[in-house]
Coordinates of N, CA and C (backbone and C1' of nucleotides) in Angstrom, one line a residue:
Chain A
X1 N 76.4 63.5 154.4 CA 77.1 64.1 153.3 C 78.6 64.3 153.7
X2 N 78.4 65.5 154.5 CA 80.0 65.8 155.3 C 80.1 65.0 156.3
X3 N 79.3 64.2 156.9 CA 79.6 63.8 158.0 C 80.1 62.1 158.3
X4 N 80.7 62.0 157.0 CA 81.7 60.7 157.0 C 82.9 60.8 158.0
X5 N 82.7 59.8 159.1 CA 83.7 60.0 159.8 C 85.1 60.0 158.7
X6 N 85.3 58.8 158.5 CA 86.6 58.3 158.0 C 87.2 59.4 156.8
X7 N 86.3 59.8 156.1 CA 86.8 60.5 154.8 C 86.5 61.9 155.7
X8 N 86.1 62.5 156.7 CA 86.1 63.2 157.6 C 87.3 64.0 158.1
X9 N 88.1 62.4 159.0 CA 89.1 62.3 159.4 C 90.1 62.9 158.4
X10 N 90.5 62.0 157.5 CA 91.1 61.8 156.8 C 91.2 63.5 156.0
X11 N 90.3 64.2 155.9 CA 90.2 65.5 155.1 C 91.1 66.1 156.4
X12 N 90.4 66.3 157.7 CA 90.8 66.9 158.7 C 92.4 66.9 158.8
X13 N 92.8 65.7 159.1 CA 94.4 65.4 159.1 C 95.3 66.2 158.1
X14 N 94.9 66.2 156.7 CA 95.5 66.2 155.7 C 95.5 68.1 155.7
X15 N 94.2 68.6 156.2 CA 94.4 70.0 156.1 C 95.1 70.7 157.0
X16 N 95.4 69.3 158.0 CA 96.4 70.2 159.6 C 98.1 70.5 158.3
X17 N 98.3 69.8 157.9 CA 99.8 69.2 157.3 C 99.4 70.9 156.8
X18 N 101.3 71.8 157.1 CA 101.6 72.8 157.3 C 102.0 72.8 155.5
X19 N 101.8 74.6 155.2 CA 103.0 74.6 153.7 C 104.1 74.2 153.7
X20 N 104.7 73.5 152.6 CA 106.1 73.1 152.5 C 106.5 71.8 153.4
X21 N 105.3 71.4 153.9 CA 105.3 70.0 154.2 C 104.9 68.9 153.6
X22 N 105.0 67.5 154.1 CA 104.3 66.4 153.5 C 104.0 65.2 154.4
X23 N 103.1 64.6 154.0 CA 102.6 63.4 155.4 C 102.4 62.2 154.4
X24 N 102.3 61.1 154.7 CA 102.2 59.7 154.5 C 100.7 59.2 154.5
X25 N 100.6 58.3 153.6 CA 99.2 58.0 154.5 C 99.4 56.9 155.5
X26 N 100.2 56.4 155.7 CA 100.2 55.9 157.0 C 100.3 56.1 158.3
X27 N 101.0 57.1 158.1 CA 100.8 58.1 159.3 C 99.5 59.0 159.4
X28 N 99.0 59.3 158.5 CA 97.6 59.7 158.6 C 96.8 58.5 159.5
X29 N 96.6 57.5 158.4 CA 96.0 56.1 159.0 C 96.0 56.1 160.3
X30 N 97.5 56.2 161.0 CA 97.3 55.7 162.2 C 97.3 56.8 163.1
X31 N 97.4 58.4 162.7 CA 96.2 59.5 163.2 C 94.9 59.0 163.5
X32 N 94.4 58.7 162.9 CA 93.5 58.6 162.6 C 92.6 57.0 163.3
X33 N 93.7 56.0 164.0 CA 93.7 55.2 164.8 C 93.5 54.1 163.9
X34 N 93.7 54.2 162.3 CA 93.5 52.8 161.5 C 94.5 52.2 160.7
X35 N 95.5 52.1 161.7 CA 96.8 52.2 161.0 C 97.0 51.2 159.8
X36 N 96.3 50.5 159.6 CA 96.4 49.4 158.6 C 95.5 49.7 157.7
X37 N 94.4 51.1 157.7 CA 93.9 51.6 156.5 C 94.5 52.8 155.6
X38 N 95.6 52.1 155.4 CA 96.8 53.1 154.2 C 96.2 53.8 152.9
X39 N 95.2 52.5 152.6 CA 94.9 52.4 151.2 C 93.3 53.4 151.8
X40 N 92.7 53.1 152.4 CA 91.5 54.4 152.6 C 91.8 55.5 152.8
X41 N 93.0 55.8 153.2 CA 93.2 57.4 153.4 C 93.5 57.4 151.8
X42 N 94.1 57.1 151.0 CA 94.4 57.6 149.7 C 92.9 57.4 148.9
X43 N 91.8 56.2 149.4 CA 91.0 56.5 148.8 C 89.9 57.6 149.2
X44 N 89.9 58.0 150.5 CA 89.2 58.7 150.6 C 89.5 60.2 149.8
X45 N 91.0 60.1 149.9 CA 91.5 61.6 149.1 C 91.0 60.9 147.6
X46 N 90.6 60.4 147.4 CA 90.0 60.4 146.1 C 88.8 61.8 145.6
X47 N 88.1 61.8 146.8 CA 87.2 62.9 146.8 C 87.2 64.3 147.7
X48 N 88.8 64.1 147.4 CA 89.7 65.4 148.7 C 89.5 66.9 147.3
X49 N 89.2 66.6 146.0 CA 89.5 67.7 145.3 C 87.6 68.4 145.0
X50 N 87.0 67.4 145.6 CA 85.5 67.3 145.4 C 84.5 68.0 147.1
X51 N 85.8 67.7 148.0 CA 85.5 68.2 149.5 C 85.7 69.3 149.6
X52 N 84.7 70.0 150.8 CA 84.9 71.4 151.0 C 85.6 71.4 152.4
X53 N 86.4 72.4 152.9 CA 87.3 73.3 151.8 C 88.1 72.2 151.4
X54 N 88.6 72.1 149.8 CA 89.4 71.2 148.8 C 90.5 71.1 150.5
X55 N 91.2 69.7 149.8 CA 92.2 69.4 150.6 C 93.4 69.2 149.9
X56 N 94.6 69.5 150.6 CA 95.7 69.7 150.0 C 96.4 68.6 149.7
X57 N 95.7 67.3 149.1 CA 96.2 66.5 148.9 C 97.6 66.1 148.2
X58 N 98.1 67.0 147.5 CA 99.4 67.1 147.2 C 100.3 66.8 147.7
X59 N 100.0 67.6 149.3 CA 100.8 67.4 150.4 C 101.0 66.0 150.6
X60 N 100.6 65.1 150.3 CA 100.1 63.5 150.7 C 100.7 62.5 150.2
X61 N 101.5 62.0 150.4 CA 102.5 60.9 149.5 C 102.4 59.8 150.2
X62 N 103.5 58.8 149.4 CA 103.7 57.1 150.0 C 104.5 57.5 151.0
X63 N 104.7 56.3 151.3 CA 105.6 56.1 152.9 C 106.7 56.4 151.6
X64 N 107.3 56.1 150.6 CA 109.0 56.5 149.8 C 109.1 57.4 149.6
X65 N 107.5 58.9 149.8 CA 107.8 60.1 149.1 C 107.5 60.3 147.6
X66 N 106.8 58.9 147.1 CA 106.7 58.9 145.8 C 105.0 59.6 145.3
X67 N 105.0 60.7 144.1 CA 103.7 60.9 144.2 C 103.0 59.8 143.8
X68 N 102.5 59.5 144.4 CA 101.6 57.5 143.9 C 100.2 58.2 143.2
X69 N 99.6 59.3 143.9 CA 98.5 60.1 143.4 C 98.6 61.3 142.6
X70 N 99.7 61.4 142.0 CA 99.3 62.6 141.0 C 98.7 62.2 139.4
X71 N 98.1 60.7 139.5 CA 97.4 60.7 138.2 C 96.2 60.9 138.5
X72 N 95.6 61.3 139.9 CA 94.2 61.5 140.5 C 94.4 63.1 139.8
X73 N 95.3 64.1 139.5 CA 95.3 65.4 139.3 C 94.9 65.8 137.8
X74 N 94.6 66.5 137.6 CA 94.3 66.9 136.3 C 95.2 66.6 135.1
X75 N 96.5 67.7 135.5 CA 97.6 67.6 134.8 C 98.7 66.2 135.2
X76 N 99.6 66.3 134.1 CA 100.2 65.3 134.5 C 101.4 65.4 136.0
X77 N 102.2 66.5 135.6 CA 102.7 66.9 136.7 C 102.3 67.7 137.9
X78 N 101.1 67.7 137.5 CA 100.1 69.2 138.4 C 100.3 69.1 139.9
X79 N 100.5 67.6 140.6 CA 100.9 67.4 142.1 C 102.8 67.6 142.3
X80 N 103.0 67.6 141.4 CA 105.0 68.2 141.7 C 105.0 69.5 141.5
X81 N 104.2 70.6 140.9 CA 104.2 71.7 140.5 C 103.6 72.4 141.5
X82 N 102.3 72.1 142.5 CA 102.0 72.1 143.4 C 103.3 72.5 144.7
X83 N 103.5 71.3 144.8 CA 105.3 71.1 145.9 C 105.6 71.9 145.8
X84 N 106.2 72.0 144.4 CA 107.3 73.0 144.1 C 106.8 74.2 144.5
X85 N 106.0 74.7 144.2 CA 105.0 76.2 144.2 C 105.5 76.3 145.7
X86 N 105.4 75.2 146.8 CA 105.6 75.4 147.9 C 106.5 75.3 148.6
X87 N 107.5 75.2 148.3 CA 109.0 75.2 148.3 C 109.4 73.9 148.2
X88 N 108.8 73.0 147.9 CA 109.1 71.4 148.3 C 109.7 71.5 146.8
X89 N 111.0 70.6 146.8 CA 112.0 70.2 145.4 C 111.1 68.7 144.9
X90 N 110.4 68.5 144.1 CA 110.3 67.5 143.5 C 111.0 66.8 141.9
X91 N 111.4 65.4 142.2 CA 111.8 65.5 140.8 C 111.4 64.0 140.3
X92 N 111.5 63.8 139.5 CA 111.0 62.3 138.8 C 109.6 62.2 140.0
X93 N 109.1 62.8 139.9 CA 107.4 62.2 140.7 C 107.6 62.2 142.3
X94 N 109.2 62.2 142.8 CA 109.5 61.9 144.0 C 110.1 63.2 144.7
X95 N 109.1 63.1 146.2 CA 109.8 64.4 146.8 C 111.3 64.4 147.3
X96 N 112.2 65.3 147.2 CA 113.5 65.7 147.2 C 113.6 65.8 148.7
X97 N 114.4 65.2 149.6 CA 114.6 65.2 151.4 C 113.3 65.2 151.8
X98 N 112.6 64.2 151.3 CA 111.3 63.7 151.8 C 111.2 63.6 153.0
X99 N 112.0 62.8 154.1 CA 112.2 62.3 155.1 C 112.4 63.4 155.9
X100 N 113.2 64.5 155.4 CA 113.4 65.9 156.3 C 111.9 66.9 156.5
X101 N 111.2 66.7 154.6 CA 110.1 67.6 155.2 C 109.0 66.5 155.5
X102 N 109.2 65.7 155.9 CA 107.6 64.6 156.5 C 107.5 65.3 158.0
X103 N 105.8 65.3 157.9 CA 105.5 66.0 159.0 C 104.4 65.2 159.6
X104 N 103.8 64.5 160.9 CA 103.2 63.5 161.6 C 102.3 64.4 162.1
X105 N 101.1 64.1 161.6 CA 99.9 64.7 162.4 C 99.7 64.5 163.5
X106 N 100.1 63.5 164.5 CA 99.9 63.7 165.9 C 101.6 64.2 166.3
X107 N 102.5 64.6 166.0 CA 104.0 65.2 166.1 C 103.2 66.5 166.1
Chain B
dT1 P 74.4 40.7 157.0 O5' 74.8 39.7 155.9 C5' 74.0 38.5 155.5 C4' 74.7 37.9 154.4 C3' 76.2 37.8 154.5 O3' 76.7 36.6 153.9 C1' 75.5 39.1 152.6
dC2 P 78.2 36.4 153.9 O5' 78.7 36.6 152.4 C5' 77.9 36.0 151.3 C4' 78.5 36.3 150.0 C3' 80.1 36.2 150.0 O3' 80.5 35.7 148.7 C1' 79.3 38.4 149.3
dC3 P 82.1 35.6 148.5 O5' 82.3 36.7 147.4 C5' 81.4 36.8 146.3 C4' 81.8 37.8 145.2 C3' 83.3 37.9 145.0 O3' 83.5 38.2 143.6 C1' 82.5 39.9 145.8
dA4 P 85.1 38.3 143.1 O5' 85.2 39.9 142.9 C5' 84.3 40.6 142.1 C4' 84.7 42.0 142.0 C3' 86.2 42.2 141.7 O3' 86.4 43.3 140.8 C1' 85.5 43.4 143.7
dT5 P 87.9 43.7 140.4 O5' 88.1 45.1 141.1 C5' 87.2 46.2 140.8 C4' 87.6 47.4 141.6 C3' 89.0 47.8 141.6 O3' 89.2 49.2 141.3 C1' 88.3 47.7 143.8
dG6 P 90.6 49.7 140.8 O5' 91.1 50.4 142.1 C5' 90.4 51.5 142.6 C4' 91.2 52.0 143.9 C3' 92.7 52.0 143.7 O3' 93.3 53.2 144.1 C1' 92.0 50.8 145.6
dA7 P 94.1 53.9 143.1 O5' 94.9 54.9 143.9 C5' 96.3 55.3 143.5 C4' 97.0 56.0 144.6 C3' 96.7 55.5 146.0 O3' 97.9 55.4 146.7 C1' 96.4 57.9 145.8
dC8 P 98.5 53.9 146.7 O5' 98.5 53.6 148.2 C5' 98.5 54.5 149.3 C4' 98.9 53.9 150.6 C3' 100.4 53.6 150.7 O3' 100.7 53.8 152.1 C1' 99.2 51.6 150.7
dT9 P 102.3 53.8 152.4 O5' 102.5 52.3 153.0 C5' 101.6 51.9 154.0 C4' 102.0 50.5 154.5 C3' 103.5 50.3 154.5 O3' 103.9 49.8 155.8 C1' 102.5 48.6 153.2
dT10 P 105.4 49.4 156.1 O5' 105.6 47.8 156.0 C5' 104.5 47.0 156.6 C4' 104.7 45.6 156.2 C3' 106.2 45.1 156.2 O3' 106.3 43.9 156.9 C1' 105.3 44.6 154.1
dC11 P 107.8 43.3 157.1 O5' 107.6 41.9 156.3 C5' 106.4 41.2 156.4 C4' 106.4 40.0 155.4 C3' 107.7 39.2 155.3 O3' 107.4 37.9 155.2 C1' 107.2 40.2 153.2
dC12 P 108.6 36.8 155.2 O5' 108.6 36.2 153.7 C5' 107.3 35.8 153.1 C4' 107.5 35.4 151.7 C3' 108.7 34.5 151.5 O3' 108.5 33.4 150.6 C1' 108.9 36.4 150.2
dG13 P 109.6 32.4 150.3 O5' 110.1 32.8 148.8 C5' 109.1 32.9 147.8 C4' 109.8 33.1 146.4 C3' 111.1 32.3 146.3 O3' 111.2 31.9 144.9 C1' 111.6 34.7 146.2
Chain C
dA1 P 120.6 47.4 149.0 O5' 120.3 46.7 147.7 C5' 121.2 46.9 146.6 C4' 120.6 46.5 145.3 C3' 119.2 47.2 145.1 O3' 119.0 47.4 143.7 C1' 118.9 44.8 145.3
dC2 P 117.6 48.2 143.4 O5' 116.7 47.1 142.8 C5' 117.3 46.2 141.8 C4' 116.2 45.3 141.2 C3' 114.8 46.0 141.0 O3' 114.3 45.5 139.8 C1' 114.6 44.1 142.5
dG3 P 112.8 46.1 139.3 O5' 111.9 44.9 139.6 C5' 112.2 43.6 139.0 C4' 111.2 42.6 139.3 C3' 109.7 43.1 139.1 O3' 109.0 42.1 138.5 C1' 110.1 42.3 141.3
dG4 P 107.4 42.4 138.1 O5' 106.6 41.3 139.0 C5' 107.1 39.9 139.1 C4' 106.5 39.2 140.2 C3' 104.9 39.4 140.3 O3' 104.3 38.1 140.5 C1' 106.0 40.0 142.4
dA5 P 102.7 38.0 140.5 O5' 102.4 37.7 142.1 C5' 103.1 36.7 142.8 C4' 102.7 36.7 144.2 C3' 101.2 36.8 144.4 O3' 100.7 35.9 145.4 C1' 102.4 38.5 145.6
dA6 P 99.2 35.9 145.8 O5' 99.3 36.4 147.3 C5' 100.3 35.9 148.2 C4' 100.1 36.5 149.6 C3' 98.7 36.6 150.1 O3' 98.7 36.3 151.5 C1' 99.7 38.8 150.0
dG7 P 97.3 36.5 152.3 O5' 97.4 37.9 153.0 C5' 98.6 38.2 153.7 C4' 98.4 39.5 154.6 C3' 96.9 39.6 155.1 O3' 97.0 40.1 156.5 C1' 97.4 41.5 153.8
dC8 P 95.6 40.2 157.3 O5' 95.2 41.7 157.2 C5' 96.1 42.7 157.8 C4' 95.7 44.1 157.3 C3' 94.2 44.4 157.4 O3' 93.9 44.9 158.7 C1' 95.2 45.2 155.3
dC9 P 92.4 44.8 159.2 O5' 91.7 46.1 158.6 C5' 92.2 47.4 159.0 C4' 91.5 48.5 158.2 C3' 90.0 48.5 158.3 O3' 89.5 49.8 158.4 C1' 90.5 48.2 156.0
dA10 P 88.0 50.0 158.9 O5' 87.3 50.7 157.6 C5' 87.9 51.9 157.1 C4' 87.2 52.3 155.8 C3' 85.7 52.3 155.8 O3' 85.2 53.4 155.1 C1' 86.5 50.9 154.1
dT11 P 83.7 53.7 155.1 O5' 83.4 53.5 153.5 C5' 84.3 54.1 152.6 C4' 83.8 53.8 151.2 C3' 82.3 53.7 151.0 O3' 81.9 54.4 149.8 C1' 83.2 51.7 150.3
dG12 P 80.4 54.6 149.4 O5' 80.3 53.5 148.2 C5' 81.2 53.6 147.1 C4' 80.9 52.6 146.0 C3' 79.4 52.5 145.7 O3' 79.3 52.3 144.3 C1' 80.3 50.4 146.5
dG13 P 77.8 52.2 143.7 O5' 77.7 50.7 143.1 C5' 78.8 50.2 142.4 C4' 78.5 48.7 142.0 C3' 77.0 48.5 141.6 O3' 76.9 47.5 140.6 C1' 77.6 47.2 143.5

DNA sequence: TCCATGACTTCCG
DNA sequence: ACGGAAGCCATGG
């Protein structure tokens, strides 16, 4: 049940990422030593709102900072509202000095 | 076992 | 600079 490594991993990494931060999934990926599985860390957050304890998937963007997953959210804006809530400036879907708050799970 | 899908990333035109 | 296509790995049918 819980004991998927990969969707594991991937929950693990995402719950280290601090408030008012944000991580990539590539950089997760290659936490996680699968650097060229970009696209499984986003799918495994598929069932990051369904995992215990929930994962802060919000925090979690493209390599541009763009929310690529806030149509996985309920609401439409519900993942920029999230940010925001946490001091992150989001605007058109895209986080605001992205690059400044990106945060590297093995950093 | 093979094919199809996907919250990505990078390259080519 | 912008848009489209291919490559990548893991999961499910």
């Amino acid at each position: 049940m819980n004991d998927e490594n990969f969707f594991e991993k991937v929950y693990a990494v995402a719950r280290e990422i601090p408030p008012g931060r944000v991580s990539t999934y590539g950089a997760i990926a290659e936490a996680l030593g699968t650097k060229g599985s970009a696209r499984m860390v986003g799918y495994a957050m598929n069932g990051a709102g369904t995992a215990t304890p929930p994962v802060p998937a919000h925090r979690v963007v493209n390599r541009a900072g763009l929310l690529t997953g806030k149509r996985a959210f309920q609401g439409e804006s519900l993942m920029a509202e999230l940010l925001r809530s946490e001091g992150i400036e989001v605007i058109n879907d895209q986080v605001v000095d992205f690059q400044h708050l990106f945060w590297h799970p093995l950093k």
